[in-house]
Amino acid sequence: MLSRLTDFDRTFDVLDELRRQMDRVWNDYDGSWGVTRSTTQPLSTASWPRCNVLDAGANLVVTTEVPGLSEKDLDVSLEDGVLTIAGERKPTELEGYAVHRRERPALRFARSFALPMKVDAEKTSASVKDGILTITLAKAPEARPRQISVKAAS
Amino acid sequence: MKTELTKSNEQTPARRAEEQRLAIRPRVDVFENEREYLVVADVPGVAKDAIDVRFEDGELRLEARRWTQANTDQPLSAEYHVADYRRAFAMPDGVDADKIEAELKSGVLEVHLPKSEAKRPRRIDIRAS
């Protein structure tokens, strides 16, 4: 009898989960403009700036969204196969303005990535353009993809 | 048996791709002082000519197209979408639409919306009688 009751409770768990998921769908979707809302949720410094890592054959490319930062606000370092991006976004200093909305806080950040393969530190470059930081890491020769030609067996 | 090819409304693949471009709401700060409203938006990945700022019926609309990177690379990890930006704000009355100015600097868009003369606070001098 007791076990049945617990089963019964779990039935509602499933419904609760469904409701939570539906809530999430609606929260993420702003019907009026067909736009997802996720970017206006509070910033977490653990995941700022957001990074994409691409494998471009001979290179590993890390792109990061760093709006408002220039090269002097950023510190990129490579040590023991760990790439670290650090920096600081200073607060927007405005004298005599009242604040209506603040979604772009000032923050200090540092993120590290253990790289999946050996890279050549000498051939690493980084640049910032339009608030996007692009770091290009040249893979070490042994880590590059190799084309293996197939010979016809006679 | 005859098969008829019906043509649905003009939906070329290119146009569909255009409509399906993902758009997100940029993060913004909104400020105000006695002279103007100031909207500051984070729009990383957007060049100056790809921004559209409109003011219509008291509504400020920001739209920005992101330059797309070559998509042939394999993502090992992706934390953000390469998406366009779109957001609208209802502004209070008294914005001088002709004097709105926008400026883009390293992925941050600033829109200055000056208040019209009539809406600005005025200092009233008190005369001694």
PDB file of C-alpha atoms in Angstrom:
ATOM      1  CA  MET A   1       0.000   0.000   0.000  1.00  0.00           C
ATOM      2  CA  LEU A   2       2.758   2.363   0.963  1.00  0.00           C
ATOM      3  CA  SER A   3       4.729   1.651  -2.158  1.00  0.00           C
ATOM      4  CA  ARG A   4       1.702   2.517  -4.220  1.00  0.00           C
ATOM      5  CA  LEU A   5       1.490   5.866  -2.578  1.00  0.00           C
ATOM      6  CA  THR A   6       5.078   6.617  -3.442  1.00  0.00           C
ATOM      7  CA  ASP A   7       4.454   5.635  -7.019  1.00  0.00           C
ATOM      8  CA  PHE A   8       1.525   7.964  -7.065  1.00  0.00           C
ATOM      9  CA  ASP A   9       3.768  10.789  -5.860  1.00  0.00           C
ATOM     10  CA  ARG A  10       6.221  10.119  -8.624  1.00  0.00           C
ATOM     11  CA  THR A  11       3.504  10.484 -11.198  1.00  0.00           C
ATOM     12  CA  PHE A  12       3.194  14.061 -10.146  1.00  0.00           C
ATOM     13  CA  ASP A  13       6.946  14.461 -10.252  1.00  0.00           C
ATOM     14  CA  VAL A  14       6.793  13.718 -13.929  1.00  0.00           C
ATOM     15  CA  LEU A  15       4.102  16.343 -14.394  1.00  0.00           C
ATOM     16  CA  ASP A  16       6.083  18.835 -12.362  1.00  0.00           C
ATOM     17  CA  GLU A  17       9.115  18.217 -14.511  1.00  0.00           C
ATOM     18  CA  LEU A  18       7.032  18.692 -17.633  1.00  0.00           C
ATOM     19  CA  ARG A  19       5.673  21.928 -16.279  1.00  0.00           C
ATOM     20  CA  ARG A  20       9.184  23.110 -15.423  1.00  0.00           C
ATOM     21  CA  GLN A  21      10.317  22.341 -18.925  1.00  0.00           C
ATOM     22  CA  MET A  22       7.387  24.178 -20.459  1.00  0.00           C
ATOM     23  CA  ASP A  23       8.083  27.160 -18.214  1.00  0.00           C
ATOM     24  CA  ARG A  24      11.619  27.139 -19.461  1.00  0.00           C
ATOM     25  CA  VAL A  25      10.457  27.101 -23.071  1.00  0.00           C
ATOM     26  CA  TRP A  26       8.242  30.120 -22.470  1.00  0.00           C
ATOM     27  CA  ASN A  27      10.865  31.935 -20.484  1.00  0.00           C
ATOM     28  CA  ASP A  28      13.391  31.554 -23.257  1.00  0.00           C
ATOM     29  CA  TYR A  29      11.032  32.717 -25.917  1.00  0.00           C
ATOM     30  CA  ASP A  30       9.793  36.215 -26.401  1.00  0.00           C
ATOM     31  CA  GLY A  31       6.891  35.666 -28.760  1.00  0.00           C
ATOM     32  CA  SER A  32       6.511  39.264 -29.816  1.00  0.00           C
ATOM     33  CA  TRP A  33       9.870  39.448 -31.490  1.00  0.00           C
ATOM     34  CA  GLY A  34      10.915  35.873 -31.978  1.00  0.00           C
ATOM     35  CA  VAL A  35      13.957  36.371 -29.878  1.00  0.00           C
ATOM     36  CA  THR A  36      15.448  34.183 -27.182  1.00  0.00           C
ATOM     37  CA  ARG A  37      15.750  35.782 -23.821  1.00  0.00           C
ATOM     38  CA  SER A  38      18.724  33.906 -22.467  1.00  0.00           C
ATOM     39  CA  THR A  39      21.214  36.743 -22.831  1.00  0.00           C
ATOM     40  CA  THR A  40      19.438  38.940 -20.343  1.00  0.00           C
ATOM     41  CA  GLN A  41      19.790  36.529 -17.477  1.00  0.00           C
ATOM     42  CA  PRO A  42      22.272  37.535 -14.783  1.00  0.00           C
ATOM     43  CA  LEU A  43      25.894  37.227 -15.774  1.00  0.00           C
ATOM     44  CA  SER A  44      27.928  34.519 -14.165  1.00  0.00           C
ATOM     45  CA  THR A  45      31.621  35.217 -13.958  1.00  0.00           C
ATOM     46  CA  ALA A  46      32.312  31.475 -14.118  1.00  0.00           C
ATOM     47  CA  SER A  47      31.319  31.464 -17.761  1.00  0.00           C
ATOM     48  CA  TRP A  48      32.263  34.966 -18.870  1.00  0.00           C
ATOM     49  CA  PRO A  49      33.468  35.595 -21.445  1.00  0.00           C
ATOM     50  CA  ARG A  50      31.775  32.888 -23.455  1.00  0.00           C
ATOM     51  CA  CYS A  51      34.192  30.952 -25.617  1.00  0.00           C
ATOM     52  CA  ASN A  52      33.882  28.786 -28.677  1.00  0.00           C
ATOM     53  CA  VAL A  53      36.679  26.400 -29.525  1.00  0.00           C
ATOM     54  CA  LEU A  54      37.092  25.245 -33.107  1.00  0.00           C
ATOM     55  CA  ASP A  55      39.317  22.639 -34.623  1.00  0.00           C
ATOM     56  CA  ALA A  56      40.487  24.098 -37.933  1.00  0.00           C
ATOM     57  CA  GLY A  57      42.825  21.328 -39.025  1.00  0.00           C
ATOM     58  CA  ALA A  58      46.305  22.744 -38.513  1.00  0.00           C
ATOM     59  CA  ASN A  59      45.084  25.256 -35.938  1.00  0.00           C
ATOM     60  CA  LEU A  60      42.960  25.394 -32.884  1.00  0.00           C
ATOM     61  CA  VAL A  61      40.864  28.559 -32.842  1.00  0.00           C
ATOM     62  CA  VAL A  62      39.332  30.007 -29.691  1.00  0.00           C
ATOM     63  CA  THR A  63      36.849  32.852 -30.161  1.00  0.00           C
ATOM     64  CA  THR A  64      35.484  34.829 -27.242  1.00  0.00           C
ATOM     65  CA  GLU A  65      32.897  37.565 -26.880  1.00  0.00           C
ATOM     66  CA  VAL A  66      34.531  40.456 -25.050  1.00  0.00           C
ATOM     67  CA  PRO A  67      32.392  43.516 -25.821  1.00  0.00           C
ATOM     68  CA  GLY A  68      33.965  46.778 -24.775  1.00  0.00           C
ATOM     69  CA  LEU A  69      37.403  45.324 -24.119  1.00  0.00           C
ATOM     70  CA  SER A  70      40.503  46.244 -26.063  1.00  0.00           C
ATOM     71  CA  GLU A  71      43.827  44.428 -26.236  1.00  0.00           C
ATOM     72  CA  LYS A  72      45.152  46.242 -23.191  1.00  0.00           C
ATOM     73  CA  ASP A  73      42.297  44.976 -21.007  1.00  0.00           C
ATOM     74  CA  LEU A  74      43.035  41.359 -21.929  1.00  0.00           C
ATOM     75  CA  ASP A  75      45.709  38.975 -20.840  1.00  0.00           C
ATOM     76  CA  VAL A  76      46.137  35.742 -22.784  1.00  0.00           C
ATOM     77  CA  SER A  77      48.718  33.209 -21.646  1.00  0.00           C
ATOM     78  CA  LEU A  78      49.748  29.688 -22.503  1.00  0.00           C
ATOM     79  CA  GLU A  79      51.510  27.463 -20.017  1.00  0.00           C
ATOM     80  CA  ASP A  80      51.874  23.682 -19.899  1.00  0.00           C
ATOM     81  CA  GLY A  81      49.127  23.151 -22.417  1.00  0.00           C
ATOM     82  CA  VAL A  82      46.705  25.360 -20.511  1.00  0.00           C
ATOM     83  CA  LEU A  83      45.355  28.468 -22.183  1.00  0.00           C
ATOM     84  CA  THR A  84      44.250  31.254 -19.855  1.00  0.00           C
ATOM     85  CA  ILE A  85      42.208  34.292 -20.816  1.00  0.00           C
ATOM     86  CA  ALA A  86      42.021  36.922 -18.108  1.00  0.00           C
ATOM     87  CA  GLY A  87      40.999  40.529 -17.939  1.00  0.00           C
ATOM     88  CA  GLU A  88      38.786  43.136 -16.513  1.00  0.00           C
ATOM     89  CA  ARG A  89      35.797  44.980 -17.761  1.00  0.00           C
ATOM     90  CA  LYS A  90      35.611  48.343 -16.111  1.00  0.00           C
ATOM     91  CA  PRO A  91      32.298  49.857 -15.110  1.00  0.00           C
ATOM     92  CA  THR A  92      30.712  52.311 -17.492  1.00  0.00           C
ATOM     93  CA  GLU A  93      31.597  55.530 -15.687  1.00  0.00           C
ATOM     94  CA  LEU A  94      28.905  58.095 -16.102  1.00  0.00           C
ATOM     95  CA  GLU A  95      28.633  61.195 -13.998  1.00  0.00           C
ATOM     96  CA  GLY A  96      25.212  62.507 -13.227  1.00  0.00           C
ATOM     97  CA  TYR A  97      23.205  59.797 -14.930  1.00  0.00           C
ATOM     98  CA  ALA A  98      20.388  57.886 -13.266  1.00  0.00           C
ATOM     99  CA  VAL A  99      20.412  54.143 -13.961  1.00  0.00           C
ATOM    100  CA  HIS A 100      17.254  52.553 -15.328  1.00  0.00           C
ATOM    101  CA  ARG A 101      18.625  49.181 -16.290  1.00  0.00           C
ATOM    102  CA  ARG A 102      21.920  47.440 -15.760  1.00  0.00           C
ATOM    103  CA  GLU A 103      22.604  44.163 -17.498  1.00  0.00           C
ATOM    104  CA  ARG A 104      26.274  44.766 -18.304  1.00  0.00           C
ATOM    105  CA  PRO A 105      28.095  44.646 -15.007  1.00  0.00           C
ATOM    106  CA  ALA A 106      31.757  45.400 -14.536  1.00  0.00           C
ATOM    107  CA  LEU A 107      33.721  42.249 -13.890  1.00  0.00           C
ATOM    108  CA  ARG A 108      37.102  40.693 -13.478  1.00  0.00           C
ATOM    109  CA  PHE A 109      37.522  37.295 -15.071  1.00  0.00           C
ATOM    110  CA  ALA A 110      39.935  34.467 -15.754  1.00  0.00           C
ATOM    111  CA  ARG A 111      39.183  31.303 -17.659  1.00  0.00           C
ATOM    112  CA  SER A 112      41.503  28.419 -18.351  1.00  0.00           C
ATOM    113  CA  PHE A 113      41.311  25.648 -20.900  1.00  0.00           C
ATOM    114  CA  ALA A 114      43.325  22.465 -20.938  1.00  0.00           C
ATOM    115  CA  LEU A 115      44.090  22.090 -24.618  1.00  0.00           C
ATOM    116  CA  PRO A 116      43.305  18.704 -26.156  1.00  0.00           C
ATOM    117  CA  MET A 117      46.586  18.539 -28.074  1.00  0.00           C
ATOM    118  CA  LYS A 118      50.090  19.945 -28.150  1.00  0.00           C
ATOM    119  CA  VAL A 119      50.392  23.400 -29.642  1.00  0.00           C
ATOM    120  CA  ASP A 120      53.300  25.496 -30.774  1.00  0.00           C
ATOM    121  CA  ALA A 121      53.422  28.412 -28.341  1.00  0.00           C
ATOM    122  CA  GLU A 122      55.647  30.430 -30.701  1.00  0.00           C
ATOM    123  CA  LYS A 123      53.047  30.385 -33.433  1.00  0.00           C
ATOM    124  CA  THR A 124      50.137  31.504 -31.317  1.00  0.00           C
ATOM    125  CA  SER A 125      48.419  34.748 -32.161  1.00  0.00           C
ATOM    126  CA  ALA A 126      45.543  36.702 -30.657  1.00  0.00           C
ATOM    127  CA  SER A 127      43.577  39.673 -31.923  1.00  0.00           C
ATOM    128  CA  VAL A 128      40.479  41.649 -30.976  1.00  0.00           C
ATOM    129  CA  LYS A 129      38.002  42.967 -33.508  1.00  0.00           C
ATOM    130  CA  ASP A 130      34.511  44.359 -32.865  1.00  0.00           C
ATOM    131  CA  GLY A 131      34.501  42.894 -29.369  1.00  0.00           C
ATOM    132  CA  ILE A 132      35.507  39.390 -30.452  1.00  0.00           C
ATOM    133  CA  LEU A 133      38.825  38.004 -29.278  1.00  0.00           C
ATOM    134  CA  THR A 134      40.252  35.368 -31.614  1.00  0.00           C
ATOM    135  CA  ILE A 135      43.145  33.211 -30.474  1.00  0.00           C
ATOM    136  CA  THR A 136      44.789  31.016 -33.085  1.00  0.00           C
ATOM    137  CA  LEU A 137      46.949  28.225 -31.727  1.00  0.00           C
ATOM    138  CA  ALA A 138      49.088  26.298 -34.199  1.00  0.00           C
ATOM    139  CA  LYS A 139      49.011  22.585 -33.482  1.00  0.00           C
ATOM    140  CA  ALA A 140      52.340  20.885 -32.942  1.00  0.00           C
ATOM    141  CA  PRO A 141      53.402  18.961 -36.072  1.00  0.00           C
ATOM    142  CA  GLU A 142      52.649  15.588 -34.482  1.00  0.00           C
ATOM    143  CA  ALA A 143      49.114  16.674 -33.582  1.00  0.00           C
ATOM    144  CA  ARG A 144      48.137  17.805 -37.076  1.00  0.00           C
ATOM    145  CA  PRO A 145      45.799  15.713 -39.152  1.00  0.00           C
ATOM    146  CA  ARG A 146      47.586  13.679 -41.763  1.00  0.00           C
ATOM    147  CA  GLN A 147      46.317  12.510 -45.077  1.00  0.00           C
ATOM    148  CA  ILE A 148      47.042   8.872 -45.686  1.00  0.00           C
ATOM    149  CA  SER A 149      47.052   7.933 -49.298  1.00  0.00           C
ATOM    150  CA  VAL A 150      45.468   4.670 -50.215  1.00  0.00           C
ATOM    151  CA  LYS A 151      47.344   2.570 -52.700  1.00  0.00           C
ATOM    152  CA  ALA A 152      45.721   0.060 -54.885  1.00  0.00           C
ATOM    153  CA  ALA A 153      46.976  -3.409 -54.058  1.00  0.00           C
ATOM    154  CA  SER A 154      48.254  -5.132 -57.113  1.00  0.00           C
TER     155      SER A 154
ATOM    156  CA  MET B   1      -1.372   9.497 -63.870  1.00  0.00           C
ATOM    157  CA  LYS B   2      -0.516  13.119 -63.854  1.00  0.00           C
ATOM    158  CA  THR B   3       1.552  14.668 -61.137  1.00  0.00           C
ATOM    159  CA  GLU B   4       1.058  18.318 -60.571  1.00  0.00           C
ATOM    160  CA  LEU B   5       3.777  20.428 -59.169  1.00  0.00           C
ATOM    161  CA  THR B   6       2.285  23.103 -57.035  1.00  0.00           C
ATOM    162  CA  LYS B   7       4.327  26.116 -56.303  1.00  0.00           C
ATOM    163  CA  SER B   8       4.153  27.316 -52.762  1.00  0.00           C
ATOM    164  CA  ASN B   9       4.892  30.943 -52.005  1.00  0.00           C
ATOM    165  CA  GLU B  10       8.333  32.161 -52.991  1.00  0.00           C
ATOM    166  CA  GLN B  11      10.516  30.317 -50.535  1.00  0.00           C
ATOM    167  CA  THR B  12      13.984  30.063 -51.888  1.00  0.00           C
ATOM    168  CA  PRO B  13      16.539  28.383 -49.664  1.00  0.00           C
ATOM    169  CA  ALA B  14      18.422  31.666 -49.382  1.00  0.00           C
ATOM    170  CA  ARG B  15      15.351  33.465 -48.143  1.00  0.00           C
ATOM    171  CA  ARG B  16      14.543  30.748 -45.678  1.00  0.00           C
ATOM    172  CA  ALA B  17      18.052  30.911 -44.284  1.00  0.00           C
ATOM    173  CA  GLU B  18      17.609  34.655 -43.904  1.00  0.00           C
ATOM    174  CA  GLU B  19      14.396  34.253 -41.939  1.00  0.00           C
ATOM    175  CA  GLN B  20      15.849  31.562 -39.758  1.00  0.00           C
ATOM    176  CA  ARG B  21      18.889  33.523 -38.680  1.00  0.00           C
ATOM    177  CA  LEU B  22      18.974  33.302 -34.959  1.00  0.00           C
ATOM    178  CA  ALA B  23      18.586  36.540 -33.062  1.00  0.00           C
ATOM    179  CA  ILE B  24      19.198  37.194 -29.399  1.00  0.00           C
ATOM    180  CA  ARG B  25      18.506  40.138 -27.134  1.00  0.00           C
ATOM    181  CA  PRO B  26      21.691  42.020 -26.416  1.00  0.00           C
ATOM    182  CA  ARG B  27      22.485  43.008 -22.849  1.00  0.00           C
ATOM    183  CA  VAL B  28      21.871  46.682 -22.243  1.00  0.00           C
ATOM    184  CA  ASP B  29      22.352  49.431 -19.722  1.00  0.00           C
ATOM    185  CA  VAL B  30      19.909  52.324 -19.807  1.00  0.00           C
ATOM    186  CA  PHE B  31      20.783  55.680 -18.290  1.00  0.00           C
ATOM    187  CA  GLU B  32      19.136  59.055 -18.079  1.00  0.00           C
ATOM    188  CA  ASN B  33      20.163  62.551 -17.136  1.00  0.00           C
ATOM    189  CA  GLU B  34      18.419  65.872 -17.622  1.00  0.00           C
ATOM    190  CA  ARG B  35      19.562  66.180 -21.228  1.00  0.00           C
ATOM    191  CA  GLU B  36      19.221  62.682 -22.657  1.00  0.00           C
ATOM    192  CA  TYR B  37      18.537  58.979 -22.399  1.00  0.00           C
ATOM    193  CA  LEU B  38      21.466  56.697 -23.070  1.00  0.00           C
ATOM    194  CA  VAL B  39      21.171  53.061 -24.138  1.00  0.00           C
ATOM    195  CA  VAL B  40      24.364  51.001 -24.105  1.00  0.00           C
ATOM    196  CA  ALA B  41      24.230  47.524 -25.667  1.00  0.00           C
ATOM    197  CA  ASP B  42      26.757  44.701 -25.921  1.00  0.00           C
ATOM    198  CA  VAL B  43      26.878  43.584 -29.547  1.00  0.00           C
ATOM    199  CA  PRO B  44      30.141  41.693 -30.026  1.00  0.00           C
ATOM    200  CA  GLY B  45      30.862  40.563 -33.568  1.00  0.00           C
ATOM    201  CA  VAL B  46      29.085  43.389 -35.337  1.00  0.00           C
ATOM    202  CA  ALA B  47      30.663  45.876 -37.732  1.00  0.00           C
ATOM    203  CA  LYS B  48      29.489  49.485 -37.991  1.00  0.00           C
ATOM    204  CA  ASP B  49      27.612  49.111 -41.275  1.00  0.00           C
ATOM    205  CA  ALA B  50      25.627  46.108 -40.031  1.00  0.00           C
ATOM    206  CA  ILE B  51      23.705  48.037 -37.393  1.00  0.00           C
ATOM    207  CA  ASP B  52      20.225  49.377 -37.812  1.00  0.00           C
ATOM    208  CA  VAL B  53      18.929  51.780 -35.181  1.00  0.00           C
ATOM    209  CA  ARG B  54      15.367  52.970 -35.667  1.00  0.00           C
ATOM    210  CA  PHE B  55      13.117  55.252 -33.720  1.00  0.00           C
ATOM    211  CA  GLU B  56       9.469  54.986 -34.593  1.00  0.00           C
ATOM    212  CA  ASP B  57       6.271  55.739 -32.644  1.00  0.00           C
ATOM    213  CA  GLY B  58       8.220  56.255 -29.466  1.00  0.00           C
ATOM    214  CA  GLU B  59       9.948  52.902 -29.860  1.00  0.00           C
ATOM    215  CA  LEU B  60      13.660  52.418 -30.189  1.00  0.00           C
ATOM    216  CA  ARG B  61      14.590  49.369 -32.222  1.00  0.00           C
ATOM    217  CA  LEU B  62      18.076  47.969 -32.396  1.00  0.00           C
ATOM    218  CA  GLU B  63      19.027  45.396 -34.965  1.00  0.00           C
ATOM    219  CA  ALA B  64      22.521  44.228 -35.691  1.00  0.00           C
ATOM    220  CA  ARG B  65      23.830  41.581 -38.022  1.00  0.00           C
ATOM    221  CA  ARG B  66      26.838  39.699 -36.959  1.00  0.00           C
ATOM    222  CA  TRP B  67      29.650  38.928 -39.327  1.00  0.00           C
ATOM    223  CA  THR B  68      29.733  35.200 -39.658  1.00  0.00           C
ATOM    224  CA  GLN B  69      32.842  33.195 -39.345  1.00  0.00           C
ATOM    225  CA  ALA B  70      33.616  30.371 -41.713  1.00  0.00           C
ATOM    226  CA  ASN B  71      31.544  27.470 -40.573  1.00  0.00           C
ATOM    227  CA  THR B  72      33.703  24.720 -41.944  1.00  0.00           C
ATOM    228  CA  ASP B  73      35.589  24.264 -38.717  1.00  0.00           C
ATOM    229  CA  GLN B  74      34.657  21.629 -36.220  1.00  0.00           C
ATOM    230  CA  PRO B  75      33.444  23.040 -32.913  1.00  0.00           C
ATOM    231  CA  LEU B  76      35.092  21.277 -30.002  1.00  0.00           C
ATOM    232  CA  SER B  77      33.089  23.318 -27.588  1.00  0.00           C
ATOM    233  CA  ALA B  78      30.493  26.018 -28.179  1.00  0.00           C
ATOM    234  CA  GLU B  79      29.219  28.354 -25.482  1.00  0.00           C
ATOM    235  CA  TYR B  80      27.640  30.958 -27.684  1.00  0.00           C
ATOM    236  CA  HIS B  81      25.645  31.017 -30.869  1.00  0.00           C
ATOM    237  CA  VAL B  82      26.752  33.233 -33.678  1.00  0.00           C
ATOM    238  CA  ALA B  83      23.447  35.080 -33.648  1.00  0.00           C
ATOM    239  CA  ASP B  84      22.180  38.480 -34.708  1.00  0.00           C
ATOM    240  CA  TYR B  85      20.934  40.985 -32.167  1.00  0.00           C
ATOM    241  CA  ARG B  86      17.486  42.447 -31.889  1.00  0.00           C
ATOM    242  CA  ARG B  87      15.789  44.410 -29.155  1.00  0.00           C
ATOM    243  CA  ALA B  88      13.171  47.111 -28.827  1.00  0.00           C
ATOM    244  CA  PHE B  89      12.390  49.624 -26.114  1.00  0.00           C
ATOM    245  CA  ALA B  90       9.398  51.848 -25.534  1.00  0.00           C
ATOM    246  CA  MET B  91      10.866  55.260 -24.804  1.00  0.00           C
ATOM    247  CA  PRO B  92       9.140  57.937 -22.763  1.00  0.00           C
ATOM    248  CA  ASP B  93       7.653  60.943 -24.562  1.00  0.00           C
ATOM    249  CA  GLY B  94       9.848  63.874 -25.379  1.00  0.00           C
ATOM    250  CA  VAL B  95      12.707  62.277 -27.286  1.00  0.00           C
ATOM    251  CA  ASP B  96      14.034  64.548 -29.996  1.00  0.00           C
ATOM    252  CA  ALA B  97      14.056  61.980 -32.804  1.00  0.00           C
ATOM    253  CA  ASP B  98      16.125  64.141 -35.174  1.00  0.00           C
ATOM    254  CA  LYS B  99      19.018  64.359 -32.776  1.00  0.00           C
ATOM    255  CA  ILE B 100      19.437  60.671 -31.933  1.00  0.00           C
ATOM    256  CA  GLU B 101      23.023  59.576 -32.323  1.00  0.00           C
ATOM    257  CA  ALA B 102      24.553  56.118 -32.246  1.00  0.00           C
ATOM    258  CA  GLU B 103      28.146  55.095 -31.849  1.00  0.00           C
ATOM    259  CA  LEU B 104      29.800  51.683 -32.048  1.00  0.00           C
ATOM    260  CA  LYS B 105      33.081  50.929 -30.362  1.00  0.00           C
ATOM    261  CA  SER B 106      34.653  47.484 -29.961  1.00  0.00           C
ATOM    262  CA  GLY B 107      31.368  45.650 -29.861  1.00  0.00           C
ATOM    263  CA  VAL B 108      29.506  48.122 -27.669  1.00  0.00           C
ATOM    264  CA  LEU B 109      26.730  50.245 -29.142  1.00  0.00           C
ATOM    265  CA  GLU B 110      25.801  53.548 -27.518  1.00  0.00           C
ATOM    266  CA  VAL B 111      22.601  55.294 -28.510  1.00  0.00           C
ATOM    267  CA  HIS B 112      22.111  58.841 -27.280  1.00  0.00           C
ATOM    268  CA  LEU B 113      18.507  60.008 -27.318  1.00  0.00           C
ATOM    269  CA  PRO B 114      18.359  63.707 -26.437  1.00  0.00           C
ATOM    270  CA  LYS B 115      15.265  65.045 -24.746  1.00  0.00           C
ATOM    271  CA  SER B 116      13.420  67.761 -26.573  1.00  0.00           C
ATOM    272  CA  GLU B 117      13.748  71.294 -25.210  1.00  0.00           C
ATOM    273  CA  ALA B 118      10.223  71.356 -23.802  1.00  0.00           C
ATOM    274  CA  LYS B 119      10.819  68.265 -21.669  1.00  0.00           C
ATOM    275  CA  ARG B 120      14.015  69.376 -20.057  1.00  0.00           C
ATOM    276  CA  PRO B 121      13.864  70.471 -16.466  1.00  0.00           C
ATOM    277  CA  ARG B 122      14.173  74.202 -16.096  1.00  0.00           C
ATOM    278  CA  ARG B 123      15.529  76.187 -13.286  1.00  0.00           C
ATOM    279  CA  ILE B 124      13.111  78.790 -12.140  1.00  0.00           C
ATOM    280  CA  ASP B 125      14.629  81.873 -10.693  1.00  0.00           C
ATOM    281  CA  ILE B 126      12.969  83.314  -7.693  1.00  0.00           C
ATOM    282  CA  ARG B 127      12.741  87.001  -7.638  1.00  0.00           C
ATOM    283  CA  ALA B 128      12.886  88.886  -4.445  1.00  0.00           C
ATOM    284  CA  SER B 129       9.974  91.199  -4.174  1.00  0.00           C
TER     285      SER B 129
END
